[in-house]
Tab-separated table of C-alpha atoms in Angstrom:
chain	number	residue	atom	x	y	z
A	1	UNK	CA	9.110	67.144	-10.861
A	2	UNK	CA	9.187	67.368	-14.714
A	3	UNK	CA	6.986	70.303	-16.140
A	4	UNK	CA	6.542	71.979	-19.607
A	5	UNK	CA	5.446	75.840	-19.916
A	6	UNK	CA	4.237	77.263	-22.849
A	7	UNK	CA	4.340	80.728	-24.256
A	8	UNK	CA	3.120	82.861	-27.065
A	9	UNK	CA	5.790	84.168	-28.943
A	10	UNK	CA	5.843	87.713	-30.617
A	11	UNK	CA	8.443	87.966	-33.681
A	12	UNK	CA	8.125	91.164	-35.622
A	13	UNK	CA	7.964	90.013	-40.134
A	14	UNK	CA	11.600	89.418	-40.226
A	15	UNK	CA	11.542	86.958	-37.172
A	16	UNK	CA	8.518	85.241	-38.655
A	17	UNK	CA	10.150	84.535	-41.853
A	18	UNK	CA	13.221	83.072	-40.463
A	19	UNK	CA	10.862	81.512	-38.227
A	20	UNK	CA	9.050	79.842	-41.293
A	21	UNK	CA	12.111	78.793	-43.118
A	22	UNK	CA	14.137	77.125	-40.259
A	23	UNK	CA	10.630	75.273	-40.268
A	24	UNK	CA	10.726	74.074	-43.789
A	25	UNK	CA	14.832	73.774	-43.539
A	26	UNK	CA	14.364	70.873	-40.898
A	27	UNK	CA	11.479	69.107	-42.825
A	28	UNK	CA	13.899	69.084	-45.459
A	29	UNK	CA	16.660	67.341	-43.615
A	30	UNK	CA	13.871	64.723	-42.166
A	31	UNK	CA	12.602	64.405	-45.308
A	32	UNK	CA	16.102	63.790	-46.746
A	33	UNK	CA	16.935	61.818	-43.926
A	34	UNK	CA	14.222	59.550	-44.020
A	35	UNK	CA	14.413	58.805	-48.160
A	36	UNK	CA	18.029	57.980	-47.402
A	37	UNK	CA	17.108	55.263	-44.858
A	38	UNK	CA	13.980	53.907	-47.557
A	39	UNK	CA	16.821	54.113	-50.233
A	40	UNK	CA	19.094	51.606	-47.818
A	41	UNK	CA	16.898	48.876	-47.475
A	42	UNK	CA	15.787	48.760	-50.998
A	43	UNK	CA	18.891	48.394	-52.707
A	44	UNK	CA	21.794	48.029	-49.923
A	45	UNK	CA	20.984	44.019	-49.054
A	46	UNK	CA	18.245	45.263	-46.788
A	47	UNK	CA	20.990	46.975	-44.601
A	48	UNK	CA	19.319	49.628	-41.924
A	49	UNK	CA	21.080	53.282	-41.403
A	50	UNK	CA	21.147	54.439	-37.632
A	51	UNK	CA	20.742	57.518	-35.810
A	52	UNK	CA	24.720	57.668	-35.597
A	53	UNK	CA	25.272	56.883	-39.278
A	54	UNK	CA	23.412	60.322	-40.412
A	55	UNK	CA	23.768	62.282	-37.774
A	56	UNK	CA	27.906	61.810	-38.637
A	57	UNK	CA	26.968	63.351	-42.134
A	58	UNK	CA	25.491	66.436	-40.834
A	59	UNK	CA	29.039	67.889	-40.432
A	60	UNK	CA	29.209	67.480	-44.304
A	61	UNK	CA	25.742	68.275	-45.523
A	62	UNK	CA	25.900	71.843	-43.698
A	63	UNK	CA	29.472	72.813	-45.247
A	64	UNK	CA	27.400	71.611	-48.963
A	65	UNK	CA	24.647	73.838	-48.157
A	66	UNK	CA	25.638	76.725	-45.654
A	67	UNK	CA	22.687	78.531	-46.670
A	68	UNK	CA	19.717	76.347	-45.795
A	69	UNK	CA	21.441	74.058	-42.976
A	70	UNK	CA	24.622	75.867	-42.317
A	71	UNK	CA	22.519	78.355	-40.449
A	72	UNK	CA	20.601	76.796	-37.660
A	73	UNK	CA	21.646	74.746	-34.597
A	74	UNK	CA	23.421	71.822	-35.399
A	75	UNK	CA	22.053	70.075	-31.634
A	76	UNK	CA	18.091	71.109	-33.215
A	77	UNK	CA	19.328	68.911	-36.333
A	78	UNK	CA	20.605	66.509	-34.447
A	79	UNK	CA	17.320	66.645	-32.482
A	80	UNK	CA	15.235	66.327	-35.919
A	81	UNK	CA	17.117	62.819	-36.846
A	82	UNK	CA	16.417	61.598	-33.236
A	83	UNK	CA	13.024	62.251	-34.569
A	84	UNK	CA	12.903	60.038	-37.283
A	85	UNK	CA	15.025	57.228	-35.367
A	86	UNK	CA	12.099	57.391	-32.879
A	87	UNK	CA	9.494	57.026	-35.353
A	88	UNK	CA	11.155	54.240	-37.370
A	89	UNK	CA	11.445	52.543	-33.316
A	90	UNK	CA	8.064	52.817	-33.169
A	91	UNK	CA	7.208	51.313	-36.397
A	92	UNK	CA	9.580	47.782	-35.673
A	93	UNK	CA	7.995	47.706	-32.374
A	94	UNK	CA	4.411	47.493	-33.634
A	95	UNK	CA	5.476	45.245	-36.344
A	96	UNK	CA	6.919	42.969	-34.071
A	97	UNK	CA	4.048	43.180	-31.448
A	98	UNK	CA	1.178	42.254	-34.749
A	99	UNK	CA	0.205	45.762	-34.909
A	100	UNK	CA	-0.604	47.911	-37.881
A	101	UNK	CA	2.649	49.251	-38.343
A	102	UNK	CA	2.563	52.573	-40.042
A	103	UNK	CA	5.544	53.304	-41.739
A	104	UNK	CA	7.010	56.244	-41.372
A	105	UNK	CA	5.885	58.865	-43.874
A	106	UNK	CA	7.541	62.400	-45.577
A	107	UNK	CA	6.619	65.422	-43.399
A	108	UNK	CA	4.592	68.314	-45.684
A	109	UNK	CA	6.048	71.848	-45.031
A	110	UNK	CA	2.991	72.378	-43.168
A	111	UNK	CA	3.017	69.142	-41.139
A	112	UNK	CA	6.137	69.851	-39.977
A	113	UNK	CA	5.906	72.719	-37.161
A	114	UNK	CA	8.007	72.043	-34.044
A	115	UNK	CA	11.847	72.460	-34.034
A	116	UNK	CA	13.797	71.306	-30.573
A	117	UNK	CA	16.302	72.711	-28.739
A	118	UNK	CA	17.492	69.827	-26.237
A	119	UNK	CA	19.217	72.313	-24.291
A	120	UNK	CA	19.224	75.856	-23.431
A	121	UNK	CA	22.548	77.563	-24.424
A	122	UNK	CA	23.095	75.418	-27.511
A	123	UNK	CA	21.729	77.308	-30.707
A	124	UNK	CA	18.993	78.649	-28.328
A	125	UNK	CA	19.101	80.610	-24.749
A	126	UNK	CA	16.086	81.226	-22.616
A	127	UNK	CA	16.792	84.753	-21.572
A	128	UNK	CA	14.328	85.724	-18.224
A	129	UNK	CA	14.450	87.238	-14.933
A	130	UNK	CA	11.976	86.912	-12.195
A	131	UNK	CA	9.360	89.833	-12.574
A	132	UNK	CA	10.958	90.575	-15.984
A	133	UNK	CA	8.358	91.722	-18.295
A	134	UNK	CA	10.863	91.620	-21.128
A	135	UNK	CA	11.262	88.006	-21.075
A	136	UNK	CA	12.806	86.541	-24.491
A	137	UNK	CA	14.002	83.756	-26.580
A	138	UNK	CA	17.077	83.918	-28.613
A	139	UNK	CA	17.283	81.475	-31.344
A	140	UNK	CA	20.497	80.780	-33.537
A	141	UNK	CA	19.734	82.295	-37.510
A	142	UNK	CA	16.411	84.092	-35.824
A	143	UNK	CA	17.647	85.899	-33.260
A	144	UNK	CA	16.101	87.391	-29.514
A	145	UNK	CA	11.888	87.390	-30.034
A	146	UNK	CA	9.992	88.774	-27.268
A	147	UNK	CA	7.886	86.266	-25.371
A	148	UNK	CA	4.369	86.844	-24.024
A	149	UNK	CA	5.616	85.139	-20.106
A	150	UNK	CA	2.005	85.068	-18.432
A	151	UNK	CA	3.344	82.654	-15.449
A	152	UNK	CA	6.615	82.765	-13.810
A	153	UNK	CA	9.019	79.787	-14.803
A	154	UNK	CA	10.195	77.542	-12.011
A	155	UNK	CA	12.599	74.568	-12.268
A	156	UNK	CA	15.891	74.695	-14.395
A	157	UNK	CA	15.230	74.790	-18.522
A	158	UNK	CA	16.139	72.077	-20.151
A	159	UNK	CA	15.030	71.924	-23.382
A	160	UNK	CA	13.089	74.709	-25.565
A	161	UNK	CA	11.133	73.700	-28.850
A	162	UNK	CA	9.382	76.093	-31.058
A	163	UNK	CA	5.877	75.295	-32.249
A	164	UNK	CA	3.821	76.968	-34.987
A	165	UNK	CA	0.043	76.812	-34.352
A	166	UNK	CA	-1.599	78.237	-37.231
A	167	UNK	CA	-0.249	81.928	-37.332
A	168	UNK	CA	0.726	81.820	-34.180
A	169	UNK	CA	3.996	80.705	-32.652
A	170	UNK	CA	4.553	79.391	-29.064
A	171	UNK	CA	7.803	78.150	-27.426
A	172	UNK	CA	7.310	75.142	-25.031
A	173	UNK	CA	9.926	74.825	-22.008
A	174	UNK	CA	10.788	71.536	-20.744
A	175	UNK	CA	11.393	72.066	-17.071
A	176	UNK	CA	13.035	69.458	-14.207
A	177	UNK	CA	13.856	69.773	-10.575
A	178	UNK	CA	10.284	72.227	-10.434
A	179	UNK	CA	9.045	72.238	-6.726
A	180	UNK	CA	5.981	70.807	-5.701
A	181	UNK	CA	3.713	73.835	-4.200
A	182	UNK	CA	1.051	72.039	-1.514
A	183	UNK	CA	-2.169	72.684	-0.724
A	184	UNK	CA	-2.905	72.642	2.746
A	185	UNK	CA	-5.400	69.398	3.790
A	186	UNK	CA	-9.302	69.609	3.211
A	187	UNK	CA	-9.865	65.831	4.195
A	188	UNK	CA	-12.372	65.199	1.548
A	189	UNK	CA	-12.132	62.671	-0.647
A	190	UNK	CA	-14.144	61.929	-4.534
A	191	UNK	CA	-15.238	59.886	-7.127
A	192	UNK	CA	-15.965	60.756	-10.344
A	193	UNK	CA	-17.536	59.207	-13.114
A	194	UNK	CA	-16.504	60.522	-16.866
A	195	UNK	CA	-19.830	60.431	-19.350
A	196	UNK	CA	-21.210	62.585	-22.361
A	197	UNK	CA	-24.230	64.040	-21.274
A	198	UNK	CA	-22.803	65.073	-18.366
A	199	UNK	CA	-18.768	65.537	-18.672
A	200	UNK	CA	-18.208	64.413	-14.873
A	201	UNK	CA	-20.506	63.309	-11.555
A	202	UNK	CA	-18.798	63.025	-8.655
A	203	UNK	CA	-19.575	61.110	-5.493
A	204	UNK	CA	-21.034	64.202	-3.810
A	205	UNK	CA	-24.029	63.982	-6.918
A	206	UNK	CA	-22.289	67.218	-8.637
A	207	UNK	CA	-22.846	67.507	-12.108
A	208	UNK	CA	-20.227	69.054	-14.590
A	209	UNK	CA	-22.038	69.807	-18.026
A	210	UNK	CA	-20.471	69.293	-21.157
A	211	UNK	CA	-19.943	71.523	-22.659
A	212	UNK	CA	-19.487	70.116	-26.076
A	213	UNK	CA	-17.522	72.712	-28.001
A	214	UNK	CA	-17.145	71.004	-31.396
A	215	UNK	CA	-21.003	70.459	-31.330
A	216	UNK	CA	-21.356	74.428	-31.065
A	217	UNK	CA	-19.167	75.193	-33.787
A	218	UNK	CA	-20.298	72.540	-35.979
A	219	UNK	CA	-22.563	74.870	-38.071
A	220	UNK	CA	-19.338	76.750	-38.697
A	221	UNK	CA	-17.098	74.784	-39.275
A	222	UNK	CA	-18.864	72.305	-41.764
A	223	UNK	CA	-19.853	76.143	-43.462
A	224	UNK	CA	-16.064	76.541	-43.999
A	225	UNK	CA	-15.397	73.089	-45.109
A	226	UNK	CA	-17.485	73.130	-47.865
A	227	UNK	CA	-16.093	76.371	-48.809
A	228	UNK	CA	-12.329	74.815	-48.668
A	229	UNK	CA	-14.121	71.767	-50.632
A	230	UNK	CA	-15.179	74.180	-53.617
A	231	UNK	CA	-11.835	74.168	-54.505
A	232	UNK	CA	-10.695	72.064	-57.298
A	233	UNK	CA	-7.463	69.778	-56.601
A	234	UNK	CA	-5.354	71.572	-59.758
A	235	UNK	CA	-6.079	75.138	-57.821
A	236	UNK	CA	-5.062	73.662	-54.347
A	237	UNK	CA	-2.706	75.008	-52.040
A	238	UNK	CA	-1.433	77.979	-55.032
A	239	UNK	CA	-4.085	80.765	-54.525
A	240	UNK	CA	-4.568	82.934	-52.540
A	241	UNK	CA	-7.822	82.325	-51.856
A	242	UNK	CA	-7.465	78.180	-51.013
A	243	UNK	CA	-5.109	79.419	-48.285
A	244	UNK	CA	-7.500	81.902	-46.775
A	245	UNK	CA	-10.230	78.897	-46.470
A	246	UNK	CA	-7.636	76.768	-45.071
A	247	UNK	CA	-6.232	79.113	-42.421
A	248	UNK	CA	-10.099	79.381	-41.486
A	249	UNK	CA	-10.808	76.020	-40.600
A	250	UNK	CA	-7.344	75.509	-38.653
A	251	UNK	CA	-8.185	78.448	-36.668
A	252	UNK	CA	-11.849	77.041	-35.802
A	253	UNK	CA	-9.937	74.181	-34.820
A	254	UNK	CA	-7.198	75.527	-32.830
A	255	UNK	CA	-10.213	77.563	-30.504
A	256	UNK	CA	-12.060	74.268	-30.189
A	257	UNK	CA	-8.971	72.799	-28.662
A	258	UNK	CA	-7.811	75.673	-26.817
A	259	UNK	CA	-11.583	75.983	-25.225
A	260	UNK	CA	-11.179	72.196	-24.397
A	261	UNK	CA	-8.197	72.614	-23.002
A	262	UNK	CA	-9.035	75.637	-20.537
A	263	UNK	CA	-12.126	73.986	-19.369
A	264	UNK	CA	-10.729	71.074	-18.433
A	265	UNK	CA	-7.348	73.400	-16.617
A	266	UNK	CA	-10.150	74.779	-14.752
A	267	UNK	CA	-12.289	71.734	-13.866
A	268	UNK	CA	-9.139	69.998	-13.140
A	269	UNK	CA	-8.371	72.662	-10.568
A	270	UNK	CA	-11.173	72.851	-8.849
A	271	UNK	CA	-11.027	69.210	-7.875
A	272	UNK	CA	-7.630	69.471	-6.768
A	273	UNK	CA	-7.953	72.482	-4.328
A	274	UNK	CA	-11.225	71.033	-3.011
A	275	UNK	CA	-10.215	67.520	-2.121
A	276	UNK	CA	-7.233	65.527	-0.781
A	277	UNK	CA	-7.995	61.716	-3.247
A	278	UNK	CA	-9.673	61.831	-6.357
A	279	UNK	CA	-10.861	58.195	-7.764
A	280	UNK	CA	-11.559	58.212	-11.330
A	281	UNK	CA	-12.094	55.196	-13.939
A	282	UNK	CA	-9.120	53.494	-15.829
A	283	UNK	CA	-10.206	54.474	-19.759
A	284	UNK	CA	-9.193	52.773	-22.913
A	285	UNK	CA	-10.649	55.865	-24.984
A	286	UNK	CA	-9.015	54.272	-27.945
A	287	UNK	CA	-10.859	51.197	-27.364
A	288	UNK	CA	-14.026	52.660	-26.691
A	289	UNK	CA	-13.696	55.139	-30.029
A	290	UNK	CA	-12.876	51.616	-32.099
A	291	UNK	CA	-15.180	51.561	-35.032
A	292	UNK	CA	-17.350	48.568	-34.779
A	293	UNK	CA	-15.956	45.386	-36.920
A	294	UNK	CA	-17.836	44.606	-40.382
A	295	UNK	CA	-20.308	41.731	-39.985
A	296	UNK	CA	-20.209	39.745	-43.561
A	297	UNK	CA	-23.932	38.360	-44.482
A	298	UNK	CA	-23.217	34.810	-45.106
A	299	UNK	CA	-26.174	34.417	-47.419
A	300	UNK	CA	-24.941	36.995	-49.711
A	301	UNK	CA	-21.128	37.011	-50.057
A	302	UNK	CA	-19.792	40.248	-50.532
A	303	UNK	CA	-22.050	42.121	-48.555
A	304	UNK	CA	-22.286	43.199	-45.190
A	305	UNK	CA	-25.135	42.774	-42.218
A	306	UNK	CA	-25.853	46.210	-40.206
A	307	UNK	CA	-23.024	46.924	-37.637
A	308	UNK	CA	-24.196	49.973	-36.206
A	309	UNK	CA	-22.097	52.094	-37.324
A	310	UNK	CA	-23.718	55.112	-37.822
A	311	UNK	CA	-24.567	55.251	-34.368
A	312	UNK	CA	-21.098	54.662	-33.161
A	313	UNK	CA	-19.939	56.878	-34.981
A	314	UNK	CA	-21.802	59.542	-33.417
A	315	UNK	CA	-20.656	58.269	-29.600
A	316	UNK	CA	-17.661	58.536	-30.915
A	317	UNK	CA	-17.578	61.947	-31.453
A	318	UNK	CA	-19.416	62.948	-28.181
A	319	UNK	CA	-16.568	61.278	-26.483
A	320	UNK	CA	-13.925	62.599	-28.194
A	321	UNK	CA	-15.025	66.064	-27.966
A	322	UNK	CA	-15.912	65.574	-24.362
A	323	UNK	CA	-12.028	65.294	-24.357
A	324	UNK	CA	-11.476	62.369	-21.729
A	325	UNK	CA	-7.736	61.236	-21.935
A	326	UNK	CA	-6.588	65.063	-21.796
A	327	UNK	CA	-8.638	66.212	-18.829
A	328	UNK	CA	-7.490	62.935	-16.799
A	329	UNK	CA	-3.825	63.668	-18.112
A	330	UNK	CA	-3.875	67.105	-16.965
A	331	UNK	CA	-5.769	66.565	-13.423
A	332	UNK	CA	-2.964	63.999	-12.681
A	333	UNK	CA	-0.501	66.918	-13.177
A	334	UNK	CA	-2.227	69.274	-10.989
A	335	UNK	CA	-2.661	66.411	-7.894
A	336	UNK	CA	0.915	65.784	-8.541
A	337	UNK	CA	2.031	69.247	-7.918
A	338	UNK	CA	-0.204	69.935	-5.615
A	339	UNK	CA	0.238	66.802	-3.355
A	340	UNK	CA	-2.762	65.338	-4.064
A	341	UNK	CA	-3.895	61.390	-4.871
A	342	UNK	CA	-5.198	60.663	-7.783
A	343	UNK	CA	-6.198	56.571	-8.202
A	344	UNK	CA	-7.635	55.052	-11.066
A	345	UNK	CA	-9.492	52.389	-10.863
A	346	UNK	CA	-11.351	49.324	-12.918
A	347	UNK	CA	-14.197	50.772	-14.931
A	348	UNK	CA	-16.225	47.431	-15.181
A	349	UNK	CA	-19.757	47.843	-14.101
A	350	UNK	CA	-19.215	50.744	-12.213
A	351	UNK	CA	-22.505	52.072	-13.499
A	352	UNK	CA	-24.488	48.638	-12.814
A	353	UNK	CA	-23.378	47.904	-9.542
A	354	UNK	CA	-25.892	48.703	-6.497
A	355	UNK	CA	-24.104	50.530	-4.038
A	356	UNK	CA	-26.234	49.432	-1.349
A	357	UNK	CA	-26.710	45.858	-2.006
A	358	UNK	CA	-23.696	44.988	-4.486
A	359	UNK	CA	-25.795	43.272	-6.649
A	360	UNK	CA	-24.535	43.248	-10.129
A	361	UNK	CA	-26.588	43.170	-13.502
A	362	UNK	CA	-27.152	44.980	-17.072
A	363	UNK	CA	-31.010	45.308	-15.939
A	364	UNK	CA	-29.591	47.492	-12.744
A	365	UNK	CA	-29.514	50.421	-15.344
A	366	UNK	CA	-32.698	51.066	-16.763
A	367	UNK	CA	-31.749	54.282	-18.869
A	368	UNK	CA	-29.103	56.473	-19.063
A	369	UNK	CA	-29.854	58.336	-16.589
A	370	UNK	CA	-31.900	55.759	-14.526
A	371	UNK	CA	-30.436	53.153	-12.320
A	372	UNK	CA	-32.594	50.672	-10.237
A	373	UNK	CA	-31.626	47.631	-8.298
A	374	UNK	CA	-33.507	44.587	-9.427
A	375	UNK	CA	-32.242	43.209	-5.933
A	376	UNK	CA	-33.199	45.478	-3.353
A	377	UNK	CA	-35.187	48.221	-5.334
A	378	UNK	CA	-32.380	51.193	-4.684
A	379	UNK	CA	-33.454	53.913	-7.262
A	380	UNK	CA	-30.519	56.874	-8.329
A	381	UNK	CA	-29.017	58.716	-11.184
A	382	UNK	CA	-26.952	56.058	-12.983
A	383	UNK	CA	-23.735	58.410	-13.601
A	384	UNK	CA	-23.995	59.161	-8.866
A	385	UNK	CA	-24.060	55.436	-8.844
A	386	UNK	CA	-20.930	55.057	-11.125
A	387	UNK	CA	-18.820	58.100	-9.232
A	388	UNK	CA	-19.917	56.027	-5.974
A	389	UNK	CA	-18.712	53.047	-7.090
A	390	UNK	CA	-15.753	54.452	-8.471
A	391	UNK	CA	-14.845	56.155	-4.668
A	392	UNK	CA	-16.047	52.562	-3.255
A	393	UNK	CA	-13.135	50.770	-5.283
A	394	UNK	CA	-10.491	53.460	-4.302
A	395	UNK	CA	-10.951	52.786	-0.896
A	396	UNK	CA	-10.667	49.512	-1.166
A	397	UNK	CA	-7.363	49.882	-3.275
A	398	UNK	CA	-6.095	51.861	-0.438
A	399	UNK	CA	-7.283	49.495	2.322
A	400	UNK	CA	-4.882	46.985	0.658
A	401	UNK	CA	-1.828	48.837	-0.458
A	402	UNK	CA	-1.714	49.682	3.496
């Protein structure tokens, strides 16, 4: 199996100033890098530049500039051009499938914050023992930094980035051949039905509150927004002060998503040690966060009939706070390690679907919470019925892959 670990770093001021400028020394290459390829199709006949084509220059472009690119890795340059090549991939291939493309855009100095390694022993070397508690990470132009190892690293390193987070800097393994550590049986099986007032239900009628950590915060955070706001735009990002108010909302930001992220670690691991198949819903969260489409009055041309909007908007932000796509992503990665199944299946009327008659209808669920058959008079909470629907179509999957 494939895994990534990440680490906190701990560079003393020197480290974290090299640290900083290989940073802004590789958003200058993709930035240079990617005005080259704009320049090309302008005024070259339209004629594209490849990943080969400039990574061939970079021979050249660190003996002109030892100081800024001469330093660092020449495989972590190499690994910034794949970079670009990927994004410019990405753009053609929504262009081509009638997508909004997106064209690939400069990287600010602080947009830019991960630098890869694609393998250990070139420019960088992972340097750990088991039990070690002096576990570092020596980077070419930055040298060893001590690394904060909370979990023992299993697999073979393949490739190490470096990530800036805020003030804080983490290095992210890339791990293969990692064994698979099983849980012995239980024989239970689940369903579980994602929502926003309660952040899972499963089949058993367990209720997982949501926490909703952005809500709790929001007082804060809008407090330091409109401080940042105060700001005017000739002032901006040259005082001191502007980059105090700044650094404040990142860092309310970077807890939100670090609570989110241990609270679903920790929900995700309870399911897994507690039962051997876990059924959840196949979600579009993109889809269901799409802003609603503009309805044009056609009495009145140029204006616009109510969409609901505003209260879309709102949904929207429950469910994206509630965090959906990452909890699923990360329970699949426990199951997988741990041996477990995880199925997804079709979300469509889960939550109107009578589990004891199968009759199917929008009037099934009379509030959110509320679901009653119009068939046979079954009464439940609405988000039981969905996790029992959603175990009801796993089974069946399984019935007919064997």
């Amino acid at each position: 199996m494939i895994r990534a670990y990440k680490f906190l770093l701990r560079p003393t001021a020197r480290q974290t100033a090299a640290l900083g400028e290989m940073l802004r020394d590789h958003c200058s290459l993709y930035n240079g890098a990617l005005q080259e390829r704009r320049d090309a199709y302008r005024h070259t006949s339209k004629t594209s530049i490849k990943y080969g084509d400039q990574s061939a220059q970079l021979k050249e472009i660190r003996a002109f500039d030892p100081e800024r690119q001469g330093r660092w890795s020449f495989s972590s340059q190499q690994a910034t051009l794949r970079r670009l090549d990927k994004a410019f991939a990405a753009f053609f291939r929504r262009v081509k499938g009638g997508q909004t493309p997106g064209y690939p855009r400069f990287k600010g100095v602080g947009h830019f914050d991960t630098v890869t390694f694609p393998k250990d022993g070139d420019g960088c070397r992972w340097d750990s023992t088991p039990h070690d508690p002096q576990t570092r990470v020596r980077l070419q132009g930055v040298g060893h930094i001590r690394v904060h190892k909370h979990r023992p690293v299993r697999g073979r390193v393949k490739t190490i980035s470096i990530k800036r987070e805020g003030n804080r800097w983490y290095v992210v393994l890339s791990c293969d051949e990692v064994p698979a550590e099983q849980l012995p049986d239980t024989g239970a099986v689940v369903g579980i039905d994602m929502g926003v007032t309660h952040f899972l239900t499963t089949s058993d009628g367990e209720h997982i509150a949501n926490p909703r950590f952005l809500e709790a915060a929001a007082d804060e955070l809008a407090e330091a927004q409109r401080h940042l706001a105060t700001f005017p735009k000739r002032t901006r990002r040259r005082t001191k002060a502007h980059r105090a108010a700044t650094r404040r909302v990142a860092k309310l930001y970077a807890k939100i998503r670090r609570q989110r992220l241990d609270h679903a670690h920790k929900t995700a691991l309870t399911l897994v040690r507690d039962h051997d198949i876990i059924a959840h819903e196949r979600l579009n969260t993109a889809g269901m966060t799409k802003n609603p489409a503009p309805k044009p009055d056609p009495e009145q041309p140029g204006c616009f009939l109510p969409n609901g909007a505003a209260a879309k908007t709102g949904l929207n932000r429950s469910i994206l706070d509630a965090g959906w796509g990452v909890f699923l992503a990360i329970l699949t990665n426990k199951a997988e390690s741990a041996g477990r199944t995880v199925i997804a299946v079709d979300p469509r009327n889960t939550s109107r679907t009578c589990p004891s008659c199968g009759h199917t209808a929008k009037e099934n669920r009379a509030t959110q919470a509320k679901f009653q058959c119009t068939a046979c008079g079954f009464a439940a909470n609405a988000d039981h019925v969905g996790a029992t629907n959603v175990l009801n179509r796993a089974g069946l999957a399984l019935c007919a892959a064997a």
